[in-house]
XYZ file of N, CA and C in Angstrom:
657
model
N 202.424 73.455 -22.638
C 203.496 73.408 -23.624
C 204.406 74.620 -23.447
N 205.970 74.265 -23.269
C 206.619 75.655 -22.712
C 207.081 75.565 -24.422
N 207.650 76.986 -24.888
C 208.086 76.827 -26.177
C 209.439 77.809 -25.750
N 210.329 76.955 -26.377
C 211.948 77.752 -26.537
C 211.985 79.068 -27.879
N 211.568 80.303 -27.537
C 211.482 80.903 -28.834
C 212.626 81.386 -29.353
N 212.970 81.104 -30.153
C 214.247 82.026 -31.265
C 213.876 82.934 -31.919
N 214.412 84.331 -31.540
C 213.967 85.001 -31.841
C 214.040 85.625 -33.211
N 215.202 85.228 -33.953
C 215.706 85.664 -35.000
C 214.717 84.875 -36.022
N 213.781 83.896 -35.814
C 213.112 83.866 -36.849
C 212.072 84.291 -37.035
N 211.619 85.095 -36.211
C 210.101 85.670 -36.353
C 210.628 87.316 -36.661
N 211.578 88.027 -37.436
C 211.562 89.074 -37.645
C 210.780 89.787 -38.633
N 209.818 89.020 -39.174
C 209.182 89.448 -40.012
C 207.589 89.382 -39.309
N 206.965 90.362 -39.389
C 205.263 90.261 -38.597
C 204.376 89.152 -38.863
N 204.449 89.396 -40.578
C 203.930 87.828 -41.228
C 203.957 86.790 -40.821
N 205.127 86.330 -40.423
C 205.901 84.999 -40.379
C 204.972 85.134 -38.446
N 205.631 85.631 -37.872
C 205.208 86.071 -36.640
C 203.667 85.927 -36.378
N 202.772 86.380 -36.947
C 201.503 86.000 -36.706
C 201.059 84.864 -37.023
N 201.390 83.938 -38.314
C 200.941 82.610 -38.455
C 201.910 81.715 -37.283
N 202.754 81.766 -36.996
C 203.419 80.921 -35.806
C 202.432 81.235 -34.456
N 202.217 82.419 -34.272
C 200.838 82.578 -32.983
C 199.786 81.759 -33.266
N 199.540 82.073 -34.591
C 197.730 81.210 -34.650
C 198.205 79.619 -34.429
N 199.177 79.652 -35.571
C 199.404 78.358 -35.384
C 199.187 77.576 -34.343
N 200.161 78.203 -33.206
C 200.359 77.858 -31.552
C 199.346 77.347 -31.152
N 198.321 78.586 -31.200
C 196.788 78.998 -30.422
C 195.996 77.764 -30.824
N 196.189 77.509 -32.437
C 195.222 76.826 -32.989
C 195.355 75.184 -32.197
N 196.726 74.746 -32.477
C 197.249 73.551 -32.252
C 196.744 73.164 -30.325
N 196.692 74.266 -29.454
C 196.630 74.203 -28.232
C 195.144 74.376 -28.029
N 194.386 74.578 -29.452
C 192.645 75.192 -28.952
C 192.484 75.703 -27.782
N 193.807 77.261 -28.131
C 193.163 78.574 -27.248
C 192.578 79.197 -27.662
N 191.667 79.696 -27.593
C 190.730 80.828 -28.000
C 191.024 82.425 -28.006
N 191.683 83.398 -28.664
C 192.862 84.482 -28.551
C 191.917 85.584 -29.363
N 191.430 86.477 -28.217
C 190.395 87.531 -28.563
C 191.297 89.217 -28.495
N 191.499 89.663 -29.472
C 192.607 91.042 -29.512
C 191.435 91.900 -28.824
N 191.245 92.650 -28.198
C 190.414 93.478 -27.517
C 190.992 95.389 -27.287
N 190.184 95.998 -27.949
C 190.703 97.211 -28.250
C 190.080 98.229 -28.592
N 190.259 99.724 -28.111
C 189.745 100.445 -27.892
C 190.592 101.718 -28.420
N 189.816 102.759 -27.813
C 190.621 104.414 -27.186
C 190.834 104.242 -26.031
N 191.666 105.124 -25.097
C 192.200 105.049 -23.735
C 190.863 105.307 -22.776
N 190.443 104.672 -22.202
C 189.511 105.096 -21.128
C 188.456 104.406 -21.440
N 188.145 103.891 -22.409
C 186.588 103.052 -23.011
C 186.514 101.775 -22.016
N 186.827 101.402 -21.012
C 186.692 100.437 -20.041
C 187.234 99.132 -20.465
N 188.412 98.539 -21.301
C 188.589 97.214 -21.416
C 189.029 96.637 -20.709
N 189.765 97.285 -19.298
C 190.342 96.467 -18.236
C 189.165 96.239 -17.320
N 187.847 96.906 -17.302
C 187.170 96.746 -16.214
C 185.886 95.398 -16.783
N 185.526 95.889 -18.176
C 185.197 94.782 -18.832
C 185.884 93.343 -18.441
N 186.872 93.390 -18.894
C 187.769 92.076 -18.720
C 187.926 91.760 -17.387
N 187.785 92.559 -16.273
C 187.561 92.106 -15.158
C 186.624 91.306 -14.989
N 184.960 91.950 -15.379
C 183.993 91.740 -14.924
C 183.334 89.525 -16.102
N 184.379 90.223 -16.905
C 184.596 88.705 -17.768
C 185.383 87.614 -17.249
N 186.542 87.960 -16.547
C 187.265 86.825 -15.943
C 186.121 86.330 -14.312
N 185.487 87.283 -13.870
C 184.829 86.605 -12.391
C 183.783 86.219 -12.870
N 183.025 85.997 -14.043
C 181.633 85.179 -14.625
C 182.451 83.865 -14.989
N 183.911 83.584 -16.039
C 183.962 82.822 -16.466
C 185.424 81.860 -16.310
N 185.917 82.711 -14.838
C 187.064 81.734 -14.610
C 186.468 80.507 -14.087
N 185.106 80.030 -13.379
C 184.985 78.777 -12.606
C 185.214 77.714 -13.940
N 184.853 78.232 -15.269
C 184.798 77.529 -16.262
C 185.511 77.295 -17.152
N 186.325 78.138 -17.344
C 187.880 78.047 -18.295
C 188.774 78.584 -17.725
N 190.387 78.684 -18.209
C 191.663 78.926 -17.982
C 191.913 79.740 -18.687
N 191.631 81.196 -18.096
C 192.002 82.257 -19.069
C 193.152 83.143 -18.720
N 194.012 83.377 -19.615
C 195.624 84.356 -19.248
C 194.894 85.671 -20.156
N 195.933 86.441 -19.891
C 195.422 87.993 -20.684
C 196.928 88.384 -20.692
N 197.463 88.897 -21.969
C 198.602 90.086 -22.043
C 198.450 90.778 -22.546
N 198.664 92.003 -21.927
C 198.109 93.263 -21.471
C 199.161 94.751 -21.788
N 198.878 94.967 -23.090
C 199.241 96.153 -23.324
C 199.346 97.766 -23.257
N 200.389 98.431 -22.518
C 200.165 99.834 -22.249
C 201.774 100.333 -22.690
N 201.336 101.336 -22.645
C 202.557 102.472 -23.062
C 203.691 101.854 -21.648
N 203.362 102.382 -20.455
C 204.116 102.325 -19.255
C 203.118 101.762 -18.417
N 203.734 101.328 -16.902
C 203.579 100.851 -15.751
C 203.168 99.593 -16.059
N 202.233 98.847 -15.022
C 201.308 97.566 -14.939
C 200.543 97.885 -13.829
N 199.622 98.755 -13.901
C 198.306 99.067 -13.130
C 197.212 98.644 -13.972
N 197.083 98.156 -15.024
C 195.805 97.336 -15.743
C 196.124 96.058 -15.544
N 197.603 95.553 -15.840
C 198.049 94.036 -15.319
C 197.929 93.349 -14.111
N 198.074 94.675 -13.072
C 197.953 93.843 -11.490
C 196.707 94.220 -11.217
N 195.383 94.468 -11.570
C 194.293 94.456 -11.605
C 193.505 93.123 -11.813
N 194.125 92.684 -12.950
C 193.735 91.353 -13.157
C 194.804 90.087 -12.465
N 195.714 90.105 -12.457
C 196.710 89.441 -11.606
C 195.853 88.981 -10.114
N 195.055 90.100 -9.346
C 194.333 90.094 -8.255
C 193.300 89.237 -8.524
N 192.676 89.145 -9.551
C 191.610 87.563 -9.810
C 192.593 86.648 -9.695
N 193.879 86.587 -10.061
C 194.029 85.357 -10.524
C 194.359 84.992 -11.496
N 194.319 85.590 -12.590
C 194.593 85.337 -13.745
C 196.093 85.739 -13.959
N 196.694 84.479 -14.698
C 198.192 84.816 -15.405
C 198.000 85.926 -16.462
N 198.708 86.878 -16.141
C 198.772 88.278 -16.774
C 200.488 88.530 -17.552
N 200.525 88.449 -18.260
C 202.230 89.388 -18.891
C 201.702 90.838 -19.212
N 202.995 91.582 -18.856
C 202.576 92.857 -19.068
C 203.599 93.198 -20.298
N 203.123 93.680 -21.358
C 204.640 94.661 -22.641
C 204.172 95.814 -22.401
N 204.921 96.491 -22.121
C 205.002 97.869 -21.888
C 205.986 98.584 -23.674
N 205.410 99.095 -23.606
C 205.857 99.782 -25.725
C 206.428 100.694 -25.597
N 206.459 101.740 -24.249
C 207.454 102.824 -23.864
C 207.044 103.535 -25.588
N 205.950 104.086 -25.428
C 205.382 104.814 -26.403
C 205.127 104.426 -28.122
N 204.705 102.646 -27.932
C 204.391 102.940 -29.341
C 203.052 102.602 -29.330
N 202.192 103.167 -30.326
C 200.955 102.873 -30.210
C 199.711 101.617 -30.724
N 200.859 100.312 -30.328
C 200.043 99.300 -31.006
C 200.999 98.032 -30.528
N 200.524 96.829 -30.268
C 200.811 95.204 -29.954
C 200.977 95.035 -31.609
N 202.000 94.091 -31.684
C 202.325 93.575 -32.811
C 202.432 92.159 -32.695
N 202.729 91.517 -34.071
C 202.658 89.715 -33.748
C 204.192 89.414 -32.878
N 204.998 90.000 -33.176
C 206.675 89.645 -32.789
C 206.024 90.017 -31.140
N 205.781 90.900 -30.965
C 205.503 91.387 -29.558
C 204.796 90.194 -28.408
N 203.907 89.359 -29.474
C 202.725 88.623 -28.796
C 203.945 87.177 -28.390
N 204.628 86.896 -29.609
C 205.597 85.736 -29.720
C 206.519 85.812 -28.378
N 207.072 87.130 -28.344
C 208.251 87.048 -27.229
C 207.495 86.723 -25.569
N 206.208 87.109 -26.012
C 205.587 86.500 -24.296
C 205.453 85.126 -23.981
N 205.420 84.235 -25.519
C 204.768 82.981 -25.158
C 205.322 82.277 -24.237
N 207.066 81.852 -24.313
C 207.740 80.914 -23.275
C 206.866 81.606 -21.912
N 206.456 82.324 -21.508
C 205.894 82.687 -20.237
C 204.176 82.026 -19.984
N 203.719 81.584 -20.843
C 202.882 80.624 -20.713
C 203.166 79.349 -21.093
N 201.767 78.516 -20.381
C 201.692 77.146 -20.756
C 200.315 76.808 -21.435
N 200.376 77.349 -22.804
C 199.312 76.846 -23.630
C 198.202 75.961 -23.469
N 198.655 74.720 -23.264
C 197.935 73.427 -23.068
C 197.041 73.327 -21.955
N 197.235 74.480 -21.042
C 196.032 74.805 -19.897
C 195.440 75.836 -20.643
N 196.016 76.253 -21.378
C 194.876 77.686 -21.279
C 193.423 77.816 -22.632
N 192.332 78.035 -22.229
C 191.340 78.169 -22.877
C 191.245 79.126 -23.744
N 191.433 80.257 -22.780
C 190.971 81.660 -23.683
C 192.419 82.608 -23.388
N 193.022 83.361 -24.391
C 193.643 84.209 -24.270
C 192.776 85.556 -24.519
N 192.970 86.765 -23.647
C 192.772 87.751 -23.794
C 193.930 88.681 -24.365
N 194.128 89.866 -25.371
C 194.982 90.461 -25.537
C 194.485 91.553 -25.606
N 194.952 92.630 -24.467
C 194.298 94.105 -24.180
C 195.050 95.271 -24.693
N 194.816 95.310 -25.455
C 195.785 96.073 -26.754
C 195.849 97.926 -26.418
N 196.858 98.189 -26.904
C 196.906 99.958 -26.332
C 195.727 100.347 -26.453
N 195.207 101.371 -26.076
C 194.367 102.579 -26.111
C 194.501 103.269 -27.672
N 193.694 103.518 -28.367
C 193.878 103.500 -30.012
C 193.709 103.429 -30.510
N 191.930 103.949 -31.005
C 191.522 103.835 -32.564
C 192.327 103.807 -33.785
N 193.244 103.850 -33.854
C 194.223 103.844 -35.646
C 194.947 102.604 -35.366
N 195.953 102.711 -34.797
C 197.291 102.029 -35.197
C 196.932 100.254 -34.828
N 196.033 100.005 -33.878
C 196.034 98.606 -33.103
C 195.602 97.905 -35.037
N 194.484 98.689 -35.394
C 193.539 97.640 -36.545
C 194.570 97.246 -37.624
N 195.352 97.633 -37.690
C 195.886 96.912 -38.417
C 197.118 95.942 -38.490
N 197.378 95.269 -37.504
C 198.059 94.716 -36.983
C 197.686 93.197 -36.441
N 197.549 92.356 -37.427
C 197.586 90.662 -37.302
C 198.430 90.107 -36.162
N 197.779 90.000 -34.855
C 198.472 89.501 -32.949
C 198.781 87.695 -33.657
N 197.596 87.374 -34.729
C 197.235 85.769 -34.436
C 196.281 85.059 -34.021
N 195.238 86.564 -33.520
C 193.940 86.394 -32.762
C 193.162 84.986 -33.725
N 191.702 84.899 -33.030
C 191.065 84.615 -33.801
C 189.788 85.563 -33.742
N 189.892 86.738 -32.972
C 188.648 87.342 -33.195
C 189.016 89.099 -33.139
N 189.033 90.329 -33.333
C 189.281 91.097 -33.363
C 187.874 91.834 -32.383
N 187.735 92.417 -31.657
C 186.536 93.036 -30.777
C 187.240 94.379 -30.220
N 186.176 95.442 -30.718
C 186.508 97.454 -30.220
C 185.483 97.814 -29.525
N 185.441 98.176 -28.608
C 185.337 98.577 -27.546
C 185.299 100.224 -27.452
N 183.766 100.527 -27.558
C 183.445 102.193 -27.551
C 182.206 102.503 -26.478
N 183.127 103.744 -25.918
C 182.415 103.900 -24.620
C 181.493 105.342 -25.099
N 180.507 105.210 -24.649
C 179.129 106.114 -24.739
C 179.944 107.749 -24.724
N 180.568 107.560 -23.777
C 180.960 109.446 -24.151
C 181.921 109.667 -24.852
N 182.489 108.639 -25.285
C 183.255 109.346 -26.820
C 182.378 109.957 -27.698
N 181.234 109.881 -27.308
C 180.157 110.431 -29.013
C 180.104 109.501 -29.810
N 179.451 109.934 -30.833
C 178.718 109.047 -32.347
C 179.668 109.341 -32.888
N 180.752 110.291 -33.104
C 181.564 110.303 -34.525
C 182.523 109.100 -34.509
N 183.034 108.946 -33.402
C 183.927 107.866 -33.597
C 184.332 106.439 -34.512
N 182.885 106.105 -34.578
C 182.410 104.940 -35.930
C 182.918 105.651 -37.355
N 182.583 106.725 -37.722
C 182.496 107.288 -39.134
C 184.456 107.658 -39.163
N 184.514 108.267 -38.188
C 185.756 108.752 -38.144
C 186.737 107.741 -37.989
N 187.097 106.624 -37.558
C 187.596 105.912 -37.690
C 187.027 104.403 -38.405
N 186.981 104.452 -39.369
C 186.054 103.549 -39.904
C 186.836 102.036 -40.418
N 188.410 102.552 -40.718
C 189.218 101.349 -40.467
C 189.292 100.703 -39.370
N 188.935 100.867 -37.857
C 189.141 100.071 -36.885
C 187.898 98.946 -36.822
N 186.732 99.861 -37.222
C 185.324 98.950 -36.982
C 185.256 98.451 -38.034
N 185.766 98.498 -39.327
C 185.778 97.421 -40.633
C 186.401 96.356 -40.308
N 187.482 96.313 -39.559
C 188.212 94.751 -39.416
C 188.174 94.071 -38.079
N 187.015 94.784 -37.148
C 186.316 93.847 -36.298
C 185.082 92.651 -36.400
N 185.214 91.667 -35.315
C 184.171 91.061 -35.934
C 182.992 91.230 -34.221
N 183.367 92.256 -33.782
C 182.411 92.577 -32.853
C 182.366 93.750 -31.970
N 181.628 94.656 -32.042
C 181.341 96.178 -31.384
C 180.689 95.943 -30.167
N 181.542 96.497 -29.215
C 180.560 96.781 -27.781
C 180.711 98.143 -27.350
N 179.434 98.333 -27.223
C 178.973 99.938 -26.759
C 179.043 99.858 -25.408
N 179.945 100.483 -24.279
C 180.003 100.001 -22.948
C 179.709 101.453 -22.681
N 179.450 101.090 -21.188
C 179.198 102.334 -20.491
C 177.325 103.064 -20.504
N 176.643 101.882 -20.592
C 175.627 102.085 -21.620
C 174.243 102.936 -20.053
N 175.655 102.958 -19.036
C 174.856 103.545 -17.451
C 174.652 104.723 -17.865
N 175.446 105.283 -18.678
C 175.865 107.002 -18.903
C 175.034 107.439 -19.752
N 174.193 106.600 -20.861
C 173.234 107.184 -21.969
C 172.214 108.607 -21.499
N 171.639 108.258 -19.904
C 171.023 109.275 -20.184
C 171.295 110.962 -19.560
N 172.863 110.287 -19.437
C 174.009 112.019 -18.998
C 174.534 112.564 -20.252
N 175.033 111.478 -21.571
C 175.334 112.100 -22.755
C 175.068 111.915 -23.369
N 175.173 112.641 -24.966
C 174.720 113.234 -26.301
C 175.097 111.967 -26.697
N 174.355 110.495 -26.750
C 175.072 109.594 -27.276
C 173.510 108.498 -28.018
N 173.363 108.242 -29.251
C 172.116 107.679 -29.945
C 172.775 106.159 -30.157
N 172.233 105.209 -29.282
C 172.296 104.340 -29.809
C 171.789 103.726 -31.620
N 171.005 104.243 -31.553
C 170.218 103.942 -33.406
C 171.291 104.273 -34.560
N 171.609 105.425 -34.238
C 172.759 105.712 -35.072
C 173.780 105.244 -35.303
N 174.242 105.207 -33.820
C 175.682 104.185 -34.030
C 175.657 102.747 -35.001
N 174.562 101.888 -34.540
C 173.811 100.999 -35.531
C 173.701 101.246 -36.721
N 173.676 102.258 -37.242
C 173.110 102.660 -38.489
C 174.408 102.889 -39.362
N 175.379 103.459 -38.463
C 176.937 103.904 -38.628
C 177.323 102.663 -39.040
N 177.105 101.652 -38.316
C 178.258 100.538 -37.564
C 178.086 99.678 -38.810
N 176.387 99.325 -39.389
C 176.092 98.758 -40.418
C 176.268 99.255 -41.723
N 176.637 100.900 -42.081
C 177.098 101.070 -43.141
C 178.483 101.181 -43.153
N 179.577 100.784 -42.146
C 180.944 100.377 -42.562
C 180.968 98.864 -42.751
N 180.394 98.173 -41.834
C 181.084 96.720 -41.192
C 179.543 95.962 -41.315
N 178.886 95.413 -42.529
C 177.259 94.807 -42.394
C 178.013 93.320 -41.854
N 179.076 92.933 -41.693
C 178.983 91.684 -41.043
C 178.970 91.770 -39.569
N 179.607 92.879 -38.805
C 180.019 93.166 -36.953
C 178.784 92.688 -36.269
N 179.019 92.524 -35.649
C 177.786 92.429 -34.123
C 177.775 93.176 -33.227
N 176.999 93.174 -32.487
C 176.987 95.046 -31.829
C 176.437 94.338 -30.585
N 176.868 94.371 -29.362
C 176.918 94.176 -28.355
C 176.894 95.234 -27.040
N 175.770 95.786 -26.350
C 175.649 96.848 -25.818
C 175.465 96.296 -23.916
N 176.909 96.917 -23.711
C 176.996 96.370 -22.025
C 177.313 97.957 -20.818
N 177.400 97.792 -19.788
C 177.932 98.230 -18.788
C 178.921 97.574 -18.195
N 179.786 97.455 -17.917
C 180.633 96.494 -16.988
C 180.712 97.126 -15.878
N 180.204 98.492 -15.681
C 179.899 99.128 -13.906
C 178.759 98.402 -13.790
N 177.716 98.447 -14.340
C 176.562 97.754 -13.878
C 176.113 96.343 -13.768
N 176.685 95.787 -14.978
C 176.480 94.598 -15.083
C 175.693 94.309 -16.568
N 174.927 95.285 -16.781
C 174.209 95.390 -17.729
C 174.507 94.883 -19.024
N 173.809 93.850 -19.437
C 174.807 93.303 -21.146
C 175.746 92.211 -21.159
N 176.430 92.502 -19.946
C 177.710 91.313 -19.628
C 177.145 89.982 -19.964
N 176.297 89.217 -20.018
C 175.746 88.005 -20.056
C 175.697 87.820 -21.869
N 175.121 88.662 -23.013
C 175.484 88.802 -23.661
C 176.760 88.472 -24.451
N 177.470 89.450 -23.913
C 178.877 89.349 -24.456
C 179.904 87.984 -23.826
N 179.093 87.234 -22.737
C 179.661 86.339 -22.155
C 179.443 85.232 -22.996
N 178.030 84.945 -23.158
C 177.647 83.949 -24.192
C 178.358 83.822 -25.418
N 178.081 85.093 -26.169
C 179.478 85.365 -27.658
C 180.682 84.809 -27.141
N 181.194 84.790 -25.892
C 182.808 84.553 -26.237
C 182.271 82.958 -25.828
N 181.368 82.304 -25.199
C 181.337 80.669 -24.931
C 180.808 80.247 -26.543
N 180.102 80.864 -27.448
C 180.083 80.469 -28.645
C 180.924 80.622 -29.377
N 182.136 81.402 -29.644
C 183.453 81.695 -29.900
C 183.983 80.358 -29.866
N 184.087 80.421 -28.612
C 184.882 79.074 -27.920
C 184.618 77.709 -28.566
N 183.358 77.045 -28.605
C 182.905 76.564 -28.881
C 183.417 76.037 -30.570
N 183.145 77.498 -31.445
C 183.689 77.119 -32.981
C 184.980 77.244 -33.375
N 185.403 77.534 -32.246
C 187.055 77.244 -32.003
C 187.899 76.426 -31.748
N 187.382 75.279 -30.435
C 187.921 74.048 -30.294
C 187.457 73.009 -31.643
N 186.283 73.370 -32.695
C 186.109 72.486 -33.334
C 186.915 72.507 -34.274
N 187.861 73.558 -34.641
C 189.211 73.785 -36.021
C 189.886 73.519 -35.207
């Protein structure tokens, strides 16, 4: 489905995010916002997610950074249809932002959207793309404070992955705690503990997004 967008009617975010879901919903894509701090691995993750599960679905990703497209042509090299917005310094994907990419896809093939949102514990969480799933992404050497200290990002996720989980026994990093953290902000999240250097976990978090999928094509 190519869509002619006008832009003058989505100037409002509101309006702008229910026209995404809408889209997503009507096309049963599956549209996972994916988001972090800068360096917590979501492009390598999402790598290691598109070569388990492209034989099986049609997945695009648009792919948010300040500048360039060195996370975009990373994945471009699988294969995957990639748009790149570049924000030239703002610190967060918005719904208007997600809208102006769509004419650049064709919905009606696509299964799963990925959206790889700036680098950014604060500003991404609060910001309605249209998703249907919100997932943050914390890498082992940021430390334990990160949960407590940003406690608005992990309240309005509906899934935590602890990556990097090769590095536990180089840093000051307690899995139990974080758990303990994670369940006294967010008792609904799921906590998902991978490597995407290793491999470790990926099967996990692969399954969650085919059960995703799953209660997704059924709305």
């Amino acid at each position: 489905m190519k869509i002619k967008l006008k832009e003058e009617v989505l100037t409002d975010l509101n309006v702008a995010a229910t026209f995404n879901r809408n889209l997503f919903k009507d096309n049963k894509t599956l549209v996972i916002n994916l988001m972090s701090s800068p360096g917590a691995g979501k492009t390598t993750l999402l790598e290691e997610t598109v070569k388990r599960l492209a034989d099986k679905f049609n997945i695009a990703v648009i792919e948010g950074d300040l500048a360039t497209e060195r996370d975009a042509e990373r994945l471009r090299f699988l294969g995957i249809k990639t748009v790149q917005i570049n924000t030239v310094g703002g610190c967060h994907l918005d719904a208007r932002m997600i809208a102006k990419t769509i004419p650049e896809f064709n919905f009606e093939s696509i299964d799963i959207l990925f959206i790889e949102n700036i680098g950014n514990l604060v500003c991404p969480s609060g910001y309605d793309l249209g998703q249907d799933y919100k997932v943050v992404v914390l890498s082992v050497p940021e430390g334990n404070d990160k949960i407590p200290k940003y406690p608005v990002m992990f309240r309005r996720t509906d899934l935590t992955i602890i990556n990097k989980i090769d590095l536990l026994p180089y840093v000051a990093f307690n899995i139990e705690e974080a758990k303990k953290d994670l369940a006294q902000i967010n008792p609904n999240a799921q906590l998902k503990l991978v490597s995407a250097t290793t491999g470790e976990g990926i099967d996990d978090w692969i399954n969650w997004i085919k059960d995703v999928y799953r209660t997704c094509i059924k709305h």
